[in-house]
Coordinates of C-alpha atoms in Angstrom, one line a residue:
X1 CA -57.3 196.4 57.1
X2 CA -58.2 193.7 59.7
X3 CA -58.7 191.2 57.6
X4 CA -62.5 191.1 58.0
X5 CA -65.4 191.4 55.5
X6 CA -66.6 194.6 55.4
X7 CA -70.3 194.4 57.6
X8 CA -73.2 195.5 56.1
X9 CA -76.9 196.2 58.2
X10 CA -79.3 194.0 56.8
X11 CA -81.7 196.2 54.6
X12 CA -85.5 196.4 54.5
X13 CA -86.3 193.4 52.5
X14 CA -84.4 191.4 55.0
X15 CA -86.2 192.6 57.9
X16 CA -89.5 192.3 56.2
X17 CA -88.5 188.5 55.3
X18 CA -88.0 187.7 58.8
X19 CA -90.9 189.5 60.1
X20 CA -93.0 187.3 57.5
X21 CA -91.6 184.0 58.7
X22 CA -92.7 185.0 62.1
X23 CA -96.2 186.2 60.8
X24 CA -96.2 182.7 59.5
X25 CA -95.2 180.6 62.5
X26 CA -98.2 182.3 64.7
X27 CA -100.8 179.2 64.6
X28 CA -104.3 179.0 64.2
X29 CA -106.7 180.0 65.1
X30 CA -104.9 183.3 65.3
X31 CA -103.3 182.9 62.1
X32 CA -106.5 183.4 60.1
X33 CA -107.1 187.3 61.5
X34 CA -103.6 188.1 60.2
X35 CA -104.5 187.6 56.8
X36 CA -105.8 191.1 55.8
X37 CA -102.8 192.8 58.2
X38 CA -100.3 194.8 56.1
X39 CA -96.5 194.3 56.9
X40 CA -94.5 197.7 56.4
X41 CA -90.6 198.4 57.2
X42 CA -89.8 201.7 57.1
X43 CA -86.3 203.4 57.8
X44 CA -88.1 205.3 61.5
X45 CA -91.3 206.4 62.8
X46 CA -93.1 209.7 60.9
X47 CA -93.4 212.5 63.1
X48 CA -97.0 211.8 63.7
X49 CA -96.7 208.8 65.1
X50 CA -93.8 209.5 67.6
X51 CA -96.0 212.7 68.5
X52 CA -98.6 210.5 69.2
X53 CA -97.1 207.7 71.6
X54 CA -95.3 210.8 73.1
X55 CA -91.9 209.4 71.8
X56 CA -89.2 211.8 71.0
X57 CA -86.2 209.6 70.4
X58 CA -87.1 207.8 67.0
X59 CA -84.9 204.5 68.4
X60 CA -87.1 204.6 70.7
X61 CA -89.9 202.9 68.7
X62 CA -89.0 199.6 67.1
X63 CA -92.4 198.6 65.7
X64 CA -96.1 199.9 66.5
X65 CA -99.3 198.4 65.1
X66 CA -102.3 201.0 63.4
X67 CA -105.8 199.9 63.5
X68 CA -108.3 198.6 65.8
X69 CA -108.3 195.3 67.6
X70 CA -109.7 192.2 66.6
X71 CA -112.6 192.3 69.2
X72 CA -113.5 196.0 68.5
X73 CA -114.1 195.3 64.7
X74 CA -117.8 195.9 63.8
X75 CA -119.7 195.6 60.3
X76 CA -119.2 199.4 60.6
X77 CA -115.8 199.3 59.9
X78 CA -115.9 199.5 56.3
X79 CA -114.1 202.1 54.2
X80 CA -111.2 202.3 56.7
X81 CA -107.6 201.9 56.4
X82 CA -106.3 198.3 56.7
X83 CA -104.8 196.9 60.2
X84 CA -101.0 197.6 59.5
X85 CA -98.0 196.6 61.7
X86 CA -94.9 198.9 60.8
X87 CA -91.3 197.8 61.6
X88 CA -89.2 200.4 61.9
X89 CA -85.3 199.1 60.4
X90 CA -82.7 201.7 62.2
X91 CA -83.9 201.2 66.0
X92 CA -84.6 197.1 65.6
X93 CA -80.9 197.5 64.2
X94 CA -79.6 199.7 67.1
X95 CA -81.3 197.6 69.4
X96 CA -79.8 194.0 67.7
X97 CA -75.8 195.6 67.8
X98 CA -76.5 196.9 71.8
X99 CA -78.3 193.5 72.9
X100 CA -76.6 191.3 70.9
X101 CA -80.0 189.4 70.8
X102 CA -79.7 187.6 67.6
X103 CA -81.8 189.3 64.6
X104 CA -84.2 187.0 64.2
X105 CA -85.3 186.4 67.2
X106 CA -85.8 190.5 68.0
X107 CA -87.7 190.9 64.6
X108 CA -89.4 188.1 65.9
X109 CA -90.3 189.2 69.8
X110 CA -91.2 192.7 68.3
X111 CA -93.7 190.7 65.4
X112 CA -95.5 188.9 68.1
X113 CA -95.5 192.2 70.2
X114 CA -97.5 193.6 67.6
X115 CA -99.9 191.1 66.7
X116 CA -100.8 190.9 70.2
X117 CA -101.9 194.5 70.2
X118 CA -104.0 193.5 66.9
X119 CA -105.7 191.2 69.5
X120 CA -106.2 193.8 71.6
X121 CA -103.5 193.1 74.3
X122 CA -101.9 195.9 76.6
X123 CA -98.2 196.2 76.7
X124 CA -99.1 195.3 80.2
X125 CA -100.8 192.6 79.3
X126 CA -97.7 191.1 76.8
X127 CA -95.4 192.2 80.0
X128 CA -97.1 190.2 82.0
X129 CA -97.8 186.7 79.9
X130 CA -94.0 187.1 79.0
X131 CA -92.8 186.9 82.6
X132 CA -95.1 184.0 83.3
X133 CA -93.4 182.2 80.6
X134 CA -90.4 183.2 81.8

């Protein structure tokens, strides 16, 4: 032995605590059109939705978001599934240990990711707001 604690990969319930607190840091007037947005961390991406992004690498997908945009919501709408963003825990994990971008902060970059898409934001979009910040 090294001398070292064994390492263990933070589980589910960890990842969905930190994806939480950053639900929770997003301000108003944003914050109140999260509200009804389900949170789910799941071990990867099903089938169907790698299938559907075109995706064939399952660490390849880190977190997508299911529903439709905030602006394309209509009275309509009722009866369908709730808004959901799902995390997926082995490739934010793969990602953390080959970055070394600390935990929080990727749960967190991936969190606002998705809620941008629940405003109806392109990835282009996001790419393009986060190099102006940059």
């Amino acid at each position: 032995m090294n001398g070292q604690a064994p390492f263990h990969a933070p589980d589910a319930a960890v990842i969905e605590r930190m994806a939480r607190a950053a639900l929770a840091r997003i301000p108003e007037p944003f914050q109140s059109y999260l509200a009804d947005v389900v949170l789910i961390v799941e071990e990867f991406a099903d089938d169907e939705t790698l299938d559907s992004l075109g995706i064939e690498d399952p660490f390849d997908l880190s977190g997508v978001y299911h529903g439709r945009p905030v602006g394309e919501k209509s009275a309509f709408d009722s009866g369908a599934l709730p808004d959901r963003i799902h995390l997926y825990r082995r490739p934010i994990l793969d990602e953390w240990v080959h970055t070394g971008v600390p935990l929080a902060t990727l749960v967190n970059h991936i969190v606002v990711h998705e809620v941008g898409h629940h405003f109806g934001l392109s990835d282009d979009d996001m790419h393009g707001l986060e190099d102006g910040a940059d």
